[in-house]
PDB file of C-alpha atoms in Angstrom:
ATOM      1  CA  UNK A 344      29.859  21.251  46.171  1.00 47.00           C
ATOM      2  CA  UNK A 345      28.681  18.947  43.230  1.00 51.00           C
ATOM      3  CA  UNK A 346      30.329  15.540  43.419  1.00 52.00           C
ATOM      4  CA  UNK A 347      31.631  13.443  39.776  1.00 49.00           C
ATOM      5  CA  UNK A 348      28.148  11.094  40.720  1.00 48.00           C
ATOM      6  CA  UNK A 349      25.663  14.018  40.571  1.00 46.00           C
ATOM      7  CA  UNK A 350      27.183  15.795  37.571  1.00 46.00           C
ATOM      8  CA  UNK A 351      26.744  12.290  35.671  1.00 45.00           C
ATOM      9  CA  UNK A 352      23.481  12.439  36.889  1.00 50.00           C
ATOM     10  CA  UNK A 353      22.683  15.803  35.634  1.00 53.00           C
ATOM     11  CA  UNK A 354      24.289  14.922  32.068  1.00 58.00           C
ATOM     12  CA  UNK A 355      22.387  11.946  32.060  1.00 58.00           C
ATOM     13  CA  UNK A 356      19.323  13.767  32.815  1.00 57.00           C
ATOM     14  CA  UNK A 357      19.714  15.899  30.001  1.00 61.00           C
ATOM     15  CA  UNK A 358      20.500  13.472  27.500  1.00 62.00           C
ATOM     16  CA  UNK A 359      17.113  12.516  28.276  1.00 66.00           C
ATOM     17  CA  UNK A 360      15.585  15.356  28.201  1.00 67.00           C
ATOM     18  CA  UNK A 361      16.983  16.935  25.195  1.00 67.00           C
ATOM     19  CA  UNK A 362      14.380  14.985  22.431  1.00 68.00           C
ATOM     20  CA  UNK A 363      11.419  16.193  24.493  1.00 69.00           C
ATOM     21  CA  UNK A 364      12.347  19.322  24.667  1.00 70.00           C
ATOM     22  CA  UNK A 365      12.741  18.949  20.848  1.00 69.00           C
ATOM     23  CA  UNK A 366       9.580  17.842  20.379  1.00 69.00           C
ATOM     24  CA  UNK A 367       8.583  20.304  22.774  1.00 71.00           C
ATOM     25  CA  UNK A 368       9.269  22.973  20.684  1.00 72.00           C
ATOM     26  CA  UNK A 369       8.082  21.209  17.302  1.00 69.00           C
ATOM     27  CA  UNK A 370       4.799  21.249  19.160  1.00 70.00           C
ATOM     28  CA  UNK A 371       4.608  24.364  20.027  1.00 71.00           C
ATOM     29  CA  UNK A 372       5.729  25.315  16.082  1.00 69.00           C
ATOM     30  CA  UNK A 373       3.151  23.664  14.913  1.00 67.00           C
ATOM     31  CA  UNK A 374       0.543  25.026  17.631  1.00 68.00           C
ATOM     32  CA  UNK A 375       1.732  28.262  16.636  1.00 70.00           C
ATOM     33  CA  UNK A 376       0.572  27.315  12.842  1.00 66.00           C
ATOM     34  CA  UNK A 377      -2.475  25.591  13.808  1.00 62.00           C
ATOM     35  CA  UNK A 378      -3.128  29.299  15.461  1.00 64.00           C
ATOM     36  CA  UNK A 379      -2.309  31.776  12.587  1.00 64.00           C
ATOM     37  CA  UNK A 380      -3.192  29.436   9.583  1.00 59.00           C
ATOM     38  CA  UNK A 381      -6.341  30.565   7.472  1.00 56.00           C
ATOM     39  CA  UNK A 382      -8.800  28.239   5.983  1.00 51.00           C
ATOM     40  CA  UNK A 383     -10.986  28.238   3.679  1.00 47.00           C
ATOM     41  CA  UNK A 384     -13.910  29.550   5.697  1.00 49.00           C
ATOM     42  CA  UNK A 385     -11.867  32.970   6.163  1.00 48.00           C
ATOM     43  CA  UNK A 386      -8.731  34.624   7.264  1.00 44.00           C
ATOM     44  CA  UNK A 387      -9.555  34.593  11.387  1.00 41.00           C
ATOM     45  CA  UNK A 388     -10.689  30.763  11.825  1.00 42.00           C
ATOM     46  CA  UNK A 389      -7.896  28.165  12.318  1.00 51.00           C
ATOM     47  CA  UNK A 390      -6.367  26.099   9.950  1.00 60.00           C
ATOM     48  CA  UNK A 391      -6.229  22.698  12.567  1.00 69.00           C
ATOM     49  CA  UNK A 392      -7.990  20.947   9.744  1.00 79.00           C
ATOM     50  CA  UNK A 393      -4.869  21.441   7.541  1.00 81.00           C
ATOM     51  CA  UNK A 394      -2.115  20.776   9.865  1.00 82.00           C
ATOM     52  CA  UNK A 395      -4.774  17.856  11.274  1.00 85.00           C
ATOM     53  CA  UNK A 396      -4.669  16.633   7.672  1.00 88.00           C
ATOM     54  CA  UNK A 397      -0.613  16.828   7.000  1.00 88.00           C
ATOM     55  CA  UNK A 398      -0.123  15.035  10.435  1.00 87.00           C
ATOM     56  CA  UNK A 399      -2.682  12.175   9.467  1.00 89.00           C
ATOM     57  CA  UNK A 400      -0.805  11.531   5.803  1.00 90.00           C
ATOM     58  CA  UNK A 401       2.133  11.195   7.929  1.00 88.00           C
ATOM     59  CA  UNK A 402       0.414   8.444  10.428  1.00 90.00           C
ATOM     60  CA  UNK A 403      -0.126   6.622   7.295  1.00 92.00           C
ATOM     61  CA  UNK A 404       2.771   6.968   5.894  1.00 91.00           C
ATOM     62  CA  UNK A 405       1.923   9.000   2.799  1.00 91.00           C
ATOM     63  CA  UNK A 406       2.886  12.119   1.008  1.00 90.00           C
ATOM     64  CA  UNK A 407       2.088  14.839   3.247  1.00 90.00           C
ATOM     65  CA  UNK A 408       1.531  17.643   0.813  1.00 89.00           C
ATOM     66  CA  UNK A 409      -0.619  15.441  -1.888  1.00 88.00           C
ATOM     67  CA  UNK A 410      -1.792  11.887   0.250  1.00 88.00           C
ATOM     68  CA  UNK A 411      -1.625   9.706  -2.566  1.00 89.00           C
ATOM     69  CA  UNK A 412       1.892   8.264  -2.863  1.00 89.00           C
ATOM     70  CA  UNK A 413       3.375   5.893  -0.642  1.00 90.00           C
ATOM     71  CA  UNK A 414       6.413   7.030   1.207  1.00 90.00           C
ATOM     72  CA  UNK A 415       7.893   4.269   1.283  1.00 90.00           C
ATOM     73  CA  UNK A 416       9.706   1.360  -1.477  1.00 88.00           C
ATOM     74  CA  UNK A 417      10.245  -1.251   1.206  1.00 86.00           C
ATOM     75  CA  UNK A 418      10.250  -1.551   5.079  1.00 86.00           C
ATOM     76  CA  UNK A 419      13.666   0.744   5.820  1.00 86.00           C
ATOM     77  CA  UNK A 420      14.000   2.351   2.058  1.00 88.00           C
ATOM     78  CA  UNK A 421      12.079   5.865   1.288  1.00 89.00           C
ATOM     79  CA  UNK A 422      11.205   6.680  -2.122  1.00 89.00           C
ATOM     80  CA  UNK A 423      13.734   9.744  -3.126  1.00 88.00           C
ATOM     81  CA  UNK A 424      10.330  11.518  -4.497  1.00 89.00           C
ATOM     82  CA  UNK A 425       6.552  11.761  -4.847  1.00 88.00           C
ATOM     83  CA  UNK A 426       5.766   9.743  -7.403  1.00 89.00           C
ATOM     84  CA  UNK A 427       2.337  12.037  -7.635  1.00 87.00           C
ATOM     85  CA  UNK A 428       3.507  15.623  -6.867  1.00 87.00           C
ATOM     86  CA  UNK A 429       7.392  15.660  -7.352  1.00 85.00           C
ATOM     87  CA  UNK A 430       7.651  16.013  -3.117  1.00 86.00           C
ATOM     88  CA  UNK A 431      11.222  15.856  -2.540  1.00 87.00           C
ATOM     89  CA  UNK A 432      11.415  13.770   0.875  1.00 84.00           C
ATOM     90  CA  UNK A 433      15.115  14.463   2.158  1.00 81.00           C
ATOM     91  CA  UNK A 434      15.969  18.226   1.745  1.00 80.00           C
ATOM     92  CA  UNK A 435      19.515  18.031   2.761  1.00 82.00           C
ATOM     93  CA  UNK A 436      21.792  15.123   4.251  1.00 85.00           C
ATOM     94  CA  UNK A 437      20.985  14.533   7.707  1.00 86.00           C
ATOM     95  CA  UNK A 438      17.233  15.871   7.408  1.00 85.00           C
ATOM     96  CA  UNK A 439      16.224  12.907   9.256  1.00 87.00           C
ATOM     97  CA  UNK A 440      18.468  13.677  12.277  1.00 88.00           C
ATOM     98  CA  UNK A 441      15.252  15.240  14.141  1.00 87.00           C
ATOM     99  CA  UNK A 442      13.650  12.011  13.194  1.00 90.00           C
ATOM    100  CA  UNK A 443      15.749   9.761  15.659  1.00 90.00           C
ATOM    101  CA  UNK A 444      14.979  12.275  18.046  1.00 88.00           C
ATOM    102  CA  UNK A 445      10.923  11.888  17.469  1.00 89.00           C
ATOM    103  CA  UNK A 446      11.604   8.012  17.720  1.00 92.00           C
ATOM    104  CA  UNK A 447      13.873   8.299  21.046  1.00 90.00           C
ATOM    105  CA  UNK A 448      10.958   9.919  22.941  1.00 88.00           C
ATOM    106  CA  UNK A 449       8.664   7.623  21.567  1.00 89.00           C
ATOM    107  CA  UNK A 450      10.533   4.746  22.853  1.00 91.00           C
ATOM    108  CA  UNK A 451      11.390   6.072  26.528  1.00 88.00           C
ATOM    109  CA  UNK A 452       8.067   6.837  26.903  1.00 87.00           C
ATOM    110  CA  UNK A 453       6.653   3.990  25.999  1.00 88.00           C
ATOM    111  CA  UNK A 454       9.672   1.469  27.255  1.00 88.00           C
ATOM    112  CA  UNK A 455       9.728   3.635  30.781  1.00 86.00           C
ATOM    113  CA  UNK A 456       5.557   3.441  30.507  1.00 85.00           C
ATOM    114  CA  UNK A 457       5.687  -0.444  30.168  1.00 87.00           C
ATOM    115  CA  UNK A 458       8.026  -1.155  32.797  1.00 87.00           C
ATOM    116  CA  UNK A 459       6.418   1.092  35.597  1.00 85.00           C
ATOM    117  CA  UNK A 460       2.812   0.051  34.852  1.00 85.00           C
ATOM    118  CA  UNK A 461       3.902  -3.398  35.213  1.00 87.00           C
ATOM    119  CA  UNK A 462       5.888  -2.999  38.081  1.00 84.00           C
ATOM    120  CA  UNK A 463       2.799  -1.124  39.583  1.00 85.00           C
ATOM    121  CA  UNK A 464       0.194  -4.167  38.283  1.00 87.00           C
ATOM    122  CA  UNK A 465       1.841  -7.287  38.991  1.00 87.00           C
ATOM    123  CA  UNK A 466       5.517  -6.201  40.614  1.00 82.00           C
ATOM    124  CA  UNK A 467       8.591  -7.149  38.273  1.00 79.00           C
ATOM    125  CA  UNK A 468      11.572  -7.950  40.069  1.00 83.00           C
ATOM    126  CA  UNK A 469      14.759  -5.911  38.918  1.00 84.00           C
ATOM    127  CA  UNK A 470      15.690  -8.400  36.221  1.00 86.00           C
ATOM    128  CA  UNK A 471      12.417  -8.800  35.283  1.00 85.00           C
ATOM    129  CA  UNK A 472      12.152  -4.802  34.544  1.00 85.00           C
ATOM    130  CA  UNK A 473      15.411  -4.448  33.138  1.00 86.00           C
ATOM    131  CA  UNK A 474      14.449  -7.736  30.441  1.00 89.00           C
ATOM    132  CA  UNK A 475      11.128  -6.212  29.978  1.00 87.00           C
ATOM    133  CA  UNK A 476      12.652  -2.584  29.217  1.00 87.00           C
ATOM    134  CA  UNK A 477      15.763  -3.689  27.042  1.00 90.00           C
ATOM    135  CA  UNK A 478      13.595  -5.338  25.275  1.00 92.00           C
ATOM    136  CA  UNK A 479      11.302  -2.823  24.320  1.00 91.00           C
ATOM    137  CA  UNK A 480      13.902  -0.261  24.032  1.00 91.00           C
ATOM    138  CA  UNK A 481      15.265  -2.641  21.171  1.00 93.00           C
ATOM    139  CA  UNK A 482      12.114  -3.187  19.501  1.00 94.00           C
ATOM    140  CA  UNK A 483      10.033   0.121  19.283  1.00 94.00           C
ATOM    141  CA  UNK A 484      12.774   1.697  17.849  1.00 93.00           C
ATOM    142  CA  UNK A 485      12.242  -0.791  14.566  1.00 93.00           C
ATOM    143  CA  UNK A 486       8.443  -0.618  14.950  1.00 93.00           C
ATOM    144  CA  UNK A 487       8.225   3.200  14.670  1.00 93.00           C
ATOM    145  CA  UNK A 488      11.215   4.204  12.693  1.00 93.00           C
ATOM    146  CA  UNK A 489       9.236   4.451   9.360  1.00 93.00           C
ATOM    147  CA  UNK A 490       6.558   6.954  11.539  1.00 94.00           C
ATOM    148  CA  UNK A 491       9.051   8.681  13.193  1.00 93.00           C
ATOM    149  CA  UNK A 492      10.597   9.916   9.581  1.00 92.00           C
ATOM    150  CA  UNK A 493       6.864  10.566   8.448  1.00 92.00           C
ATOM    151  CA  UNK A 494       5.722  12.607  11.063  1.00 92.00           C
ATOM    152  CA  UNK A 495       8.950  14.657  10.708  1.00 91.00           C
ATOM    153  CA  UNK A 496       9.020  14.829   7.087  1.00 91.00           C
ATOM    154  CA  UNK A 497       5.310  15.756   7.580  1.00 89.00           C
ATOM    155  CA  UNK A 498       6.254  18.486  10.487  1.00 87.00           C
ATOM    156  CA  UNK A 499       8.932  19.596   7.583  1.00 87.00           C
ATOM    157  CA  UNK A 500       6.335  20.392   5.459  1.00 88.00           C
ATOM    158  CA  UNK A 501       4.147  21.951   7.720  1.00 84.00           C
ATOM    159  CA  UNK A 502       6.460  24.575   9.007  1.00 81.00           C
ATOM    160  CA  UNK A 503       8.450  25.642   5.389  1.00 77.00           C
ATOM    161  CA  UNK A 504       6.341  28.087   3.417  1.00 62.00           C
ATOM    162  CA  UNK A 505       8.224  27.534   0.463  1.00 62.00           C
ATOM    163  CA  UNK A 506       7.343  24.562  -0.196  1.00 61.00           C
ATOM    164  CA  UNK A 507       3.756  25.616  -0.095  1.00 59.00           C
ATOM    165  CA  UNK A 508       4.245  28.618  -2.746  1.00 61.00           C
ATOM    166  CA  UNK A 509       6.058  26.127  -4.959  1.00 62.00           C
ATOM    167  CA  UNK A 510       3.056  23.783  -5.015  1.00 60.00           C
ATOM    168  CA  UNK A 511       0.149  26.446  -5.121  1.00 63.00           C
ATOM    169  CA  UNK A 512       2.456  28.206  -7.992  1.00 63.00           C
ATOM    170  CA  UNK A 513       1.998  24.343  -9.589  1.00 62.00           C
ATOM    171  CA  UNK A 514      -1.203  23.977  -9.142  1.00 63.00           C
ATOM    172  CA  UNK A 515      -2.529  27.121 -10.688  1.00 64.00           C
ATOM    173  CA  UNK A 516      -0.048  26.991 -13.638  1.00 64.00           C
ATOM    174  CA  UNK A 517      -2.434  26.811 -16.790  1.00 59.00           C
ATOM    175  CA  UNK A 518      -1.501  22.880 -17.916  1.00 56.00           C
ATOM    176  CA  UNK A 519      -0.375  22.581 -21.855  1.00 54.00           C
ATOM    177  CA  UNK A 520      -3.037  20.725 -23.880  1.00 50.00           C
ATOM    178  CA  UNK A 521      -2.135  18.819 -26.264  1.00 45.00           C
TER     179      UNK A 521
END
């Protein structure tokens, strides 16, 4: 018979849980991509280089359908567009909601990483792990916020076709001269 402790366990547990198994199954989206995609060289090779390509603009914080515009106006503010291609960043309100999710297991990982290799290296006492991981639970958060929205924003783009048959209906569009 479950007692109140171990339920708040379990609902703990899953609270923790839930943004890697979000992630999870982002992965495993865009594995499924990197699996069907063409490329140039033919229909049956892989298109890693493309999804490889979309997932680097996003490490640096660019456009990830054109790569040349900044993503960013200032350290917290996004640009509302492309200023190149016309990209619009946030589809909807709350687009970014999968975001804090990216970030989240980003920061447990890397806070719970910290504080057990350091524990294991030089032994932290209990305050010493709980100042250690507070801390960096505070400060990754900050530190990877503006990757965290650009690797989902790039994931975004990755996975919605229509944005790609917009752009490649663009592109070939004859351009006025004149």
């Amino acid at each position: 018979m479950p007692t109140a402790g171990s339920a708040f366990s379990w609902s703990i547990l899953f609270l923790m849980a839930a943004p890697y198994a979000v992630v999870g199954a982002a992965g495993g989206w865009l594995f499924y991509l990197y699996r069907r995609a063409p490329s140039r060289r033919g229909a049956h090779t892989r298109g890693s280089g493309r999804v490889l390509r979309i997932l680097g603009r996003g490490l640096c914080l660019r456009c990830p359908r054109c790569g040349r515009a900044a993503l960013y106006a200032g350290w917290f503010a996004m640009h509302p567009r492309c200023e190149a291609c016309g990209l619009r960043y946030e589809r909807a309100q709350g687009y970014f909601v999968g975001a804090i999710y990216l970030n989240y297991a980003v920061t447990a990982g890397v806070a719970v990483g910290a504080v057990l290799a350091l524990d294991w290296v030089i032994g932290l006492t209990l305050a010493a792990q709980l100042a250690v991981g507070i801390a960096l639970a505070a400060l990754i958060p900050l530190a990877f916020f503006r990757y965290a929205r650009s690797l989902w924003l790039s994931v975004g783009y990755l996975t919605s076709a229509g944005e790609r048959r917009e752009h490649e209906r663009l592109r070939r569009r004859p351009r006025s001269q004149g």
